[in-house]
Amino acid sequence: MPVASPVLFDNHGRPLEYLRLAVTDRCNLRCFYCMPAEGIEYVPKQELLSYEEMERLVTLLAGLGVRKVRLTGGEPFVRRDLVPFMERLARIPGIDDLSLTTNGVLTAPYVPALKQLGVKAVNLSLDTLDRTRFARITRRDELPRVLDTLYALLEAGITVKINAVVMGGQNIEDLVPLAGLTRELPVDVRFIEEMPFNGGSHAPTLPWNHVRIREHLQAHFPGLMPTAAAPGDTASHYTIPGHAGSIGIIAAFSRTFCGTCNRIRLTAEGGLKTCLYDQGVLDVRALLRGGASDEVVVEALKSAFRHRAADGFEAERQRPVHQLSFESMSTIGG
Ligand code: SAM
Ligand code: SF4
């Protein structure tokens, strides 16, 4: 039987179990809430972590207790040879949960490979079922290909979580149709508060917080019932009687879930974030490229994890650059 790695706890008693790894900052969409229309300034290719560097880091983190890795970006499938890289990650001892977050534009043809790799769940970003609004929000007319991915994933028996960012003036009329998908489909539709990490696209405000989202859904689905969340989960969960799927609401800007957060993030250029709201607490790429031994890298990772902010508000206060919209979610990885 494989021996489980000892779990590392942070300075607030939270376990380190979950890595979100941004494999690129490049993207084929230009979502309004993530970046400006002209896109963000991509980091030069040589400044992105190589697959070899990422594999080494994941191996070291697995030794510290990380068992779950989610690939994100940018759009993971715009990076060449993603599937062979995933095959390498899947073989790392201790990693027992490999998943990804995708916009679904390029994903459908890779679904059989994901299935073969043992990927059990995929998060698919989908903010509207209306083609015109999809094109307005993402600035690309790609809804049909995203829906192809949704159905290909379901047909392959891969669990789908749909991520929908809730934006006043953009997709409020879509909340009920998106929630309505759960009637027939076994999907978890998760509504996410809009965060201000949009690369300067627009000024951050939060007209639709988690409470307003829930009340809006409850007005249309009076049977909406709260259910228990798994440890470390960021979503509040709900079911609707008679529906095959479920609903989640993620208070990403209100930050109600920090007390159980078990995740760290690596940006595409190798910055370690121990909180979504910090500005990067360790330059891992500099360590790797400076020739640091595994022991030195592990000590640096441990130290960063043991100096974690208590919550997203503390992490935000500690940022050298306070303006959150200075960053794009495409660089952070979501
Ligand atoms: N490109 C992939 C995708 O869109 O699924 C993966 C990267 S994307 C940055 C990861 C997640 O972050 C997506 O579900 C996206 O909707 C979410 N996201 C991006 N910008 C956001 C923002 N400003 N507020 C809330 N969620 C955001
Ligand atoms: Fe690309 Fe995802 Fe950002 Fe949309 S949310 S622009 S798909 S990285």
CSV table of C-alpha atoms in Angstrom, one decimal, residues 23-24 28 74-80 82-83 86 100-104 106-107 110-111 114:
chain,number,residue,atom,x,y,z
A,23,VAL,CA,0.5,26.3,-16.9
A,24,THR,CA,0.3,29.4,-19.1
A,28,ASN,CA,-7.8,32.3,-26.6
A,74,GLY,CA,-4.7,31.3,-18.9
A,75,GLU,CA,-6.2,28.5,-20.9
A,76,PRO,CA,-4.4,25.2,-20.2
A,77,PHE,CA,-5.1,23.9,-23.7
A,78,VAL,CA,-3.3,26.7,-25.5
A,79,ARG,CA,0.0,25.4,-24.1
A,80,ARG,CA,1.4,22.7,-26.4
A,82,LEU,CA,-0.5,19.6,-22.2
A,83,VAL,CA,-1.7,16.0,-22.2
A,86,MET,CA,-0.5,15.6,-17.4
A,100,LEU,CA,-8.2,21.1,-14.7
A,101,THR,CA,-10.2,24.3,-15.2
A,102,THR,CA,-10.8,25.2,-18.9
A,103,ASN,CA,-12.9,27.6,-21.0
A,104,GLY,CA,-13.8,24.6,-23.1
A,106,LEU,CA,-10.3,23.6,-27.5
A,107,THR,CA,-11.1,20.9,-25.0
A,110,TYR,CA,-9.0,15.9,-25.6
A,111,VAL,CA,-11.8,14.5,-23.5
A,114,LEU,CA,-8.5,13.1,-20.1
